[in-house]
Backbone as a ProteinNet text record, in pm:
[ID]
protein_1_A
[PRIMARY]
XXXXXXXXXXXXXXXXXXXXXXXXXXXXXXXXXXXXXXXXXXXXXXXXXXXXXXXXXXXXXXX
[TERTIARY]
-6548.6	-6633.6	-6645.2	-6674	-6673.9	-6556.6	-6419.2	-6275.2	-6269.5	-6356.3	-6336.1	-6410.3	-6524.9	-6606.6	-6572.4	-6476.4	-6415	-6320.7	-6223.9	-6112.5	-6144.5	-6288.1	-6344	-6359.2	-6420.9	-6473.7	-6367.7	-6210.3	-6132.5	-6058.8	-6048.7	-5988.4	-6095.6	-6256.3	-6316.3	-6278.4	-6281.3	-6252.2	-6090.9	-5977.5	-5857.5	-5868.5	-5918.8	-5900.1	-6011.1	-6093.8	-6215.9	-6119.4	-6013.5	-5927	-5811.3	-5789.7	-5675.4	-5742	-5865.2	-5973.2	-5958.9	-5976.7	-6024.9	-5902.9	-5790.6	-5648.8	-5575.9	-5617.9	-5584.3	-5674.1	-5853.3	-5887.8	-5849	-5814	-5722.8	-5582.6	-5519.8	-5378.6	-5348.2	-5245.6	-5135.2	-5226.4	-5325.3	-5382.8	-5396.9	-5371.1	-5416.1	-5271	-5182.3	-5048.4	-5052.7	-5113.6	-5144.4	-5217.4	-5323.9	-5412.8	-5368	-5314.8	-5222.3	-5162.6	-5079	-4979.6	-5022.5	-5144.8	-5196.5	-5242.6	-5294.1	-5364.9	-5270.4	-5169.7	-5042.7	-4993.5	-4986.5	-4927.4	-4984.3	-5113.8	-5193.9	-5269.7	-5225	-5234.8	-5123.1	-4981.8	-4885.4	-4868.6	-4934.7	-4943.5	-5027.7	-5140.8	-5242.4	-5195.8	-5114.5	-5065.7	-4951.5	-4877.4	-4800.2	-4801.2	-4923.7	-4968.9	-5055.2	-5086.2	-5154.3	-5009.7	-4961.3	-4846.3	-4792	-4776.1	-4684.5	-4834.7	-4914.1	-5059.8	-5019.3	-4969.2	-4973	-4864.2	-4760	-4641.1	-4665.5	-4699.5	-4779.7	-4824.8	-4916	-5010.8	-4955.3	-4847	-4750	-4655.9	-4617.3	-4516.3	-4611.7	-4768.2	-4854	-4825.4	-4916.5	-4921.5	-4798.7	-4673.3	-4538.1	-4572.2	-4547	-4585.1	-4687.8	-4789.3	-4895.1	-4876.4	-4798.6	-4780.8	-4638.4	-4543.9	-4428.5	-4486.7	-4580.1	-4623.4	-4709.2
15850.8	15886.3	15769.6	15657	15477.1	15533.3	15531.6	15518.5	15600.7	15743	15847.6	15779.5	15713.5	15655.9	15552.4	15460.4	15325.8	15458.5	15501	15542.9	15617.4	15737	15789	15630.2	15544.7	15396.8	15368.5	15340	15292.9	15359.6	15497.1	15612	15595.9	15636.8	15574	15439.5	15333.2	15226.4	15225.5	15279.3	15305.3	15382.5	15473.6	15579.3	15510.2	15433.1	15379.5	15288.3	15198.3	15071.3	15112.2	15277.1	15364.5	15361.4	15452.4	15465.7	15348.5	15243	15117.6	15095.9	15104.7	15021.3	15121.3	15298.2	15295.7	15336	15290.3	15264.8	15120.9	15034.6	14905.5	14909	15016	14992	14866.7	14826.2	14717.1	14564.7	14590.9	14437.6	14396.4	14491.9	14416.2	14303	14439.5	14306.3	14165.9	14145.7	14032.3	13948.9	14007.3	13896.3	13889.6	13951.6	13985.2	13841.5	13878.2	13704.3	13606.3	13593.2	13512.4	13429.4	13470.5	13470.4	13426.9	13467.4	13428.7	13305.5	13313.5	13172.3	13079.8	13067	12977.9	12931	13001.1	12978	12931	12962.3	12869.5	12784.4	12722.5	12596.5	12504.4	12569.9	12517.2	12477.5	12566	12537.4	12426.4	12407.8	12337.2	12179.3	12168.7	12057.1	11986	12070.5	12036.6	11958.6	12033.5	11975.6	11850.6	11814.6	11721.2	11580.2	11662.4	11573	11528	11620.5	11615.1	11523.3	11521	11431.5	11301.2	11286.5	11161.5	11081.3	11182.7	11094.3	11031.9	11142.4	11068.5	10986.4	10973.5	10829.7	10707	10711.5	10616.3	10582	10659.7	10647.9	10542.4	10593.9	10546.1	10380.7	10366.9	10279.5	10181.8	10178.3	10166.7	10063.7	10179.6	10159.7	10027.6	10012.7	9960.5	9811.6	9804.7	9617.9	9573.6
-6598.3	-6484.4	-6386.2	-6455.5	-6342.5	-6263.4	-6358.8	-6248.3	-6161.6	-6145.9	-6060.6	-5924.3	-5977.4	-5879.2	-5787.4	-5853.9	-5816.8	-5758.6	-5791.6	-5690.9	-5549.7	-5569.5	-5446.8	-5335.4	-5377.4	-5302.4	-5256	-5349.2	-5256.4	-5144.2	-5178.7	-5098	-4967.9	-4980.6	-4870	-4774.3	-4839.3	-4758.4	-4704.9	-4808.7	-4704.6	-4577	-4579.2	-4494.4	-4390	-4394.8	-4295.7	-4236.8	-4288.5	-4280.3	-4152.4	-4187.7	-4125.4	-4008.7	-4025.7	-3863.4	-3779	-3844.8	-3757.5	-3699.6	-3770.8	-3728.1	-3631.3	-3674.1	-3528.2	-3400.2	-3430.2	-3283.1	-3274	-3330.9	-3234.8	-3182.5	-3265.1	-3224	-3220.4	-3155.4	-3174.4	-3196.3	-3238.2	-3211.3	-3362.1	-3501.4	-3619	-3617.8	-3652.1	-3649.7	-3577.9	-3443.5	-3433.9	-3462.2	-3535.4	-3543	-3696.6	-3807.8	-3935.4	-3927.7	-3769.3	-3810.7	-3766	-3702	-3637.5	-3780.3	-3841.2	-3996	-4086.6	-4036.3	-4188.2	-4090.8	-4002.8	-3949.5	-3997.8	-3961.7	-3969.7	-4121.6	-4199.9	-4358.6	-4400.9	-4348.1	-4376.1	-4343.9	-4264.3	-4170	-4240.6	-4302.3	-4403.8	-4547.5	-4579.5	-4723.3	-4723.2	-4579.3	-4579.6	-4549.7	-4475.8	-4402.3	-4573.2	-4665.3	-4783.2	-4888.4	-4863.2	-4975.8	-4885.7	-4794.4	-4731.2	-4770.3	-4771.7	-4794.8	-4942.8	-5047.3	-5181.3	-5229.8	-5111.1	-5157.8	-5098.1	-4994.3	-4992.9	-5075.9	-5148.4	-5255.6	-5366.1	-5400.4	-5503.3	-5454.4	-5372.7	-5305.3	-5316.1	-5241.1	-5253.3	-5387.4	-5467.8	-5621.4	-5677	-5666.9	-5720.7	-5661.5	-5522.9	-5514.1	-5550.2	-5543.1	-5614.7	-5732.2	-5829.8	-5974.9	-5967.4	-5904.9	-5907.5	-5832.8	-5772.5	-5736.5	-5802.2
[MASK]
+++++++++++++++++++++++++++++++++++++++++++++++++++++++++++++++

């Protein structure tokens, strides 16, 4: 009986998700990649941070 309940909820919120996306039309996709850009930019700018730390480190350890 829960799963019937959980699945009505999500079928609600898809179909509310559908409404919204198409009174915006063409604008989720952009702001979609606007969002993925800018999280790859984040995840990437983190690791170049992360290799850093271990070059420091190496160094560090070798004087």
């Amino acid at each position: 009986m829960k799963g019937l309940l959980i699945l009505a909820c999500l079928l609600m919120f898809v179909t509310m998700n559908i409404a919204l996306a198409q009174d915006l039309g063409g604008h989720i996709p952009r702001i979609y990649g606007r969002l993925h850009a800018y999280n790859r930019g984040r995840q990437h700018a983190a690791y170049k941070h992360h290799q850093n730390g271990h070059r420091d480190w190496k160094h560090m350890v070798e004087h």
